[in-house]
């Protein structure tokens, strides 16, 4: 299911919280769509299970936040978290950014260095 949902979200640009997308991914994964529909209609039934899974996962993998990427090049030396306050044209992308956002950063760096 996770692969089917991710493919729709990241490859096809479909909203991963859309009922249609969720049910479509569930069907592809071979899940009982009626059971998934029941779960969606009774959202609080699994709340504690979901939160416990989340706590277990972030604890197991020592996750504390979504990554934040700062890209510097020959003419930049910045970053959102620099202690000296100096920033000079760095490019940044939130770790949950789209592949297009990351590609755009790499293309801008390529243009800056003249490749």
Short mmCIF file of C-alpha atoms in Angstrom, two decimals:
data_model
loop_
_atom_site.label_atom_id
_atom_site.label_comp_id
_atom_site.label_asym_id
_atom_site.label_seq_id
_atom_site.Cartn_x
_atom_site.Cartn_y
_atom_site.Cartn_z
CA UNK A 1 0.00 0.00 0.00
CA UNK A 2 2.75 2.45 0.92
CA UNK A 3 4.43 2.00 -2.46
CA UNK A 4 1.14 2.48 -4.31
CA UNK A 5 0.31 5.61 -2.31
CA UNK A 6 3.84 7.02 -2.66
CA UNK A 7 3.81 6.43 -6.40
CA UNK A 8 0.58 8.40 -6.71
CA UNK A 9 1.83 11.22 -4.50
CA UNK A 10 5.43 11.61 -5.67
CA UNK A 11 5.19 10.46 -9.30
CA UNK A 12 1.69 11.46 -10.32
CA UNK A 13 1.30 14.51 -8.08
CA UNK A 14 -1.90 13.21 -6.48
CA UNK A 15 -2.80 14.30 -2.96
CA UNK A 16 -1.91 11.53 -0.51
CA UNK A 17 -4.72 12.60 1.82
CA UNK A 18 -7.42 12.47 -0.87
CA UNK A 19 -10.01 9.76 -0.27
CA UNK A 20 -9.91 8.83 -3.97
CA UNK A 21 -6.12 8.46 -3.92
CA UNK A 22 -6.17 6.39 -0.73
CA UNK A 23 -8.86 4.03 -2.01
CA UNK A 24 -7.21 3.70 -5.42
CA UNK A 25 -3.86 2.82 -3.79
CA UNK A 26 -5.58 0.36 -1.46
CA UNK A 27 -7.21 -1.40 -4.42
CA UNK A 28 -3.89 -1.64 -6.25
CA UNK A 29 -2.26 -3.12 -3.16
CA UNK A 30 -4.97 -5.75 -2.90
CA UNK A 31 -6.54 -4.41 0.28
CA UNK A 32 -10.25 -4.77 0.88
CA UNK A 33 -11.51 -1.37 -0.24
CA UNK A 34 -14.63 -1.69 1.96
CA UNK A 35 -12.41 -2.17 5.02
CA UNK A 36 -10.34 0.87 4.07
CA UNK A 37 -13.52 2.89 3.54
CA UNK A 38 -14.71 1.79 7.00
CA UNK A 39 -11.41 2.92 8.51
CA UNK A 40 -11.69 6.32 6.79
CA UNK A 41 -15.25 6.77 8.03
CA UNK A 42 -14.29 5.84 11.61
CA UNK A 43 -11.10 7.86 11.85
CA UNK A 44 -10.72 7.71 15.62
CA UNK A 45 -10.80 3.92 15.75
CA UNK A 46 -7.08 3.63 14.93
CA UNK A 47 -5.78 6.91 16.35
CA UNK A 48 -3.83 5.39 19.23
CA UNK A 49 -2.37 2.68 16.98
CA UNK A 50 -1.16 5.29 14.50
CA UNK A 51 0.40 7.49 17.19
CA UNK A 52 2.09 4.49 18.82
CA UNK A 53 3.53 3.44 15.46
CA UNK A 54 4.77 6.99 14.92
CA UNK A 55 6.43 7.11 18.36
CA UNK A 56 8.03 3.71 17.80
CA UNK A 57 9.36 4.69 14.38
CA UNK A 58 10.86 8.05 15.35
CA UNK A 59 12.37 6.48 18.46
CA UNK A 60 13.82 3.50 16.62
CA UNK A 61 15.40 5.68 13.93
CA UNK A 62 16.27 8.62 16.21
CA UNK A 63 14.25 11.04 14.08
CA UNK A 64 13.82 14.53 15.52
CA UNK A 65 12.77 16.62 12.53
CA UNK A 66 12.39 16.79 8.77
CA UNK A 67 15.81 17.49 7.18
CA UNK A 68 16.59 20.96 5.89
CA UNK A 69 19.16 21.16 3.09
CA UNK A 70 21.42 24.15 2.49
CA UNK A 71 23.39 24.18 -0.75
CA UNK A 72 26.46 26.36 -1.09
CA UNK A 73 28.63 26.92 -4.10
CA UNK A 74 31.83 28.75 -4.92
CA UNK A 75 30.17 32.14 -4.38
CA UNK A 76 28.04 31.30 -1.35
CA UNK A 77 28.73 30.61 2.28
CA UNK A 78 25.44 30.73 4.03
CA UNK A 79 22.91 28.74 5.85
CA UNK A 80 19.80 29.20 7.88
CA UNK A 81 21.52 28.18 11.09
CA UNK A 82 24.85 30.01 10.83
CA UNK A 83 25.78 31.35 14.25
CA UNK A 84 27.62 34.38 12.90
CA UNK A 85 24.51 35.60 11.08
CA UNK A 86 26.31 35.84 7.76
CA UNK A 87 24.32 34.66 4.77
CA UNK A 88 25.31 35.00 1.16
CA UNK A 89 23.02 33.52 -1.43
CA UNK A 90 22.73 29.93 -0.34
CA UNK A 91 19.94 27.82 -1.77
CA UNK A 92 17.72 25.88 0.60
CA UNK A 93 15.13 23.11 0.34
CA UNK A 94 13.03 21.57 3.05
CA UNK A 95 13.55 17.81 3.24
CA UNK A 96 9.93 17.27 2.30
CA UNK A 97 10.43 19.31 -0.86
CA UNK A 98 9.48 17.91 -4.24
CA UNK A 99 11.93 16.41 -6.69
CA UNK A 100 11.31 19.47 -8.86
CA UNK A 101 12.48 21.77 -6.05
CA UNK A 102 15.71 19.78 -5.64
CA UNK A 103 16.26 19.66 -9.41
CA UNK A 104 15.76 23.43 -9.58
CA UNK A 105 18.44 23.97 -6.93
CA UNK A 106 20.94 21.77 -8.81
CA UNK A 107 20.17 23.55 -12.09
CA UNK A 108 20.70 26.96 -10.43
CA UNK A 109 24.03 25.81 -8.97
CA UNK A 110 25.05 24.46 -12.38
CA UNK A 111 24.22 27.82 -13.97
CA UNK A 112 26.15 29.71 -11.28
CA UNK A 113 29.33 27.73 -11.82
CA UNK A 114 28.97 27.84 -15.61
CA UNK A 115 28.62 24.14 -16.38
#
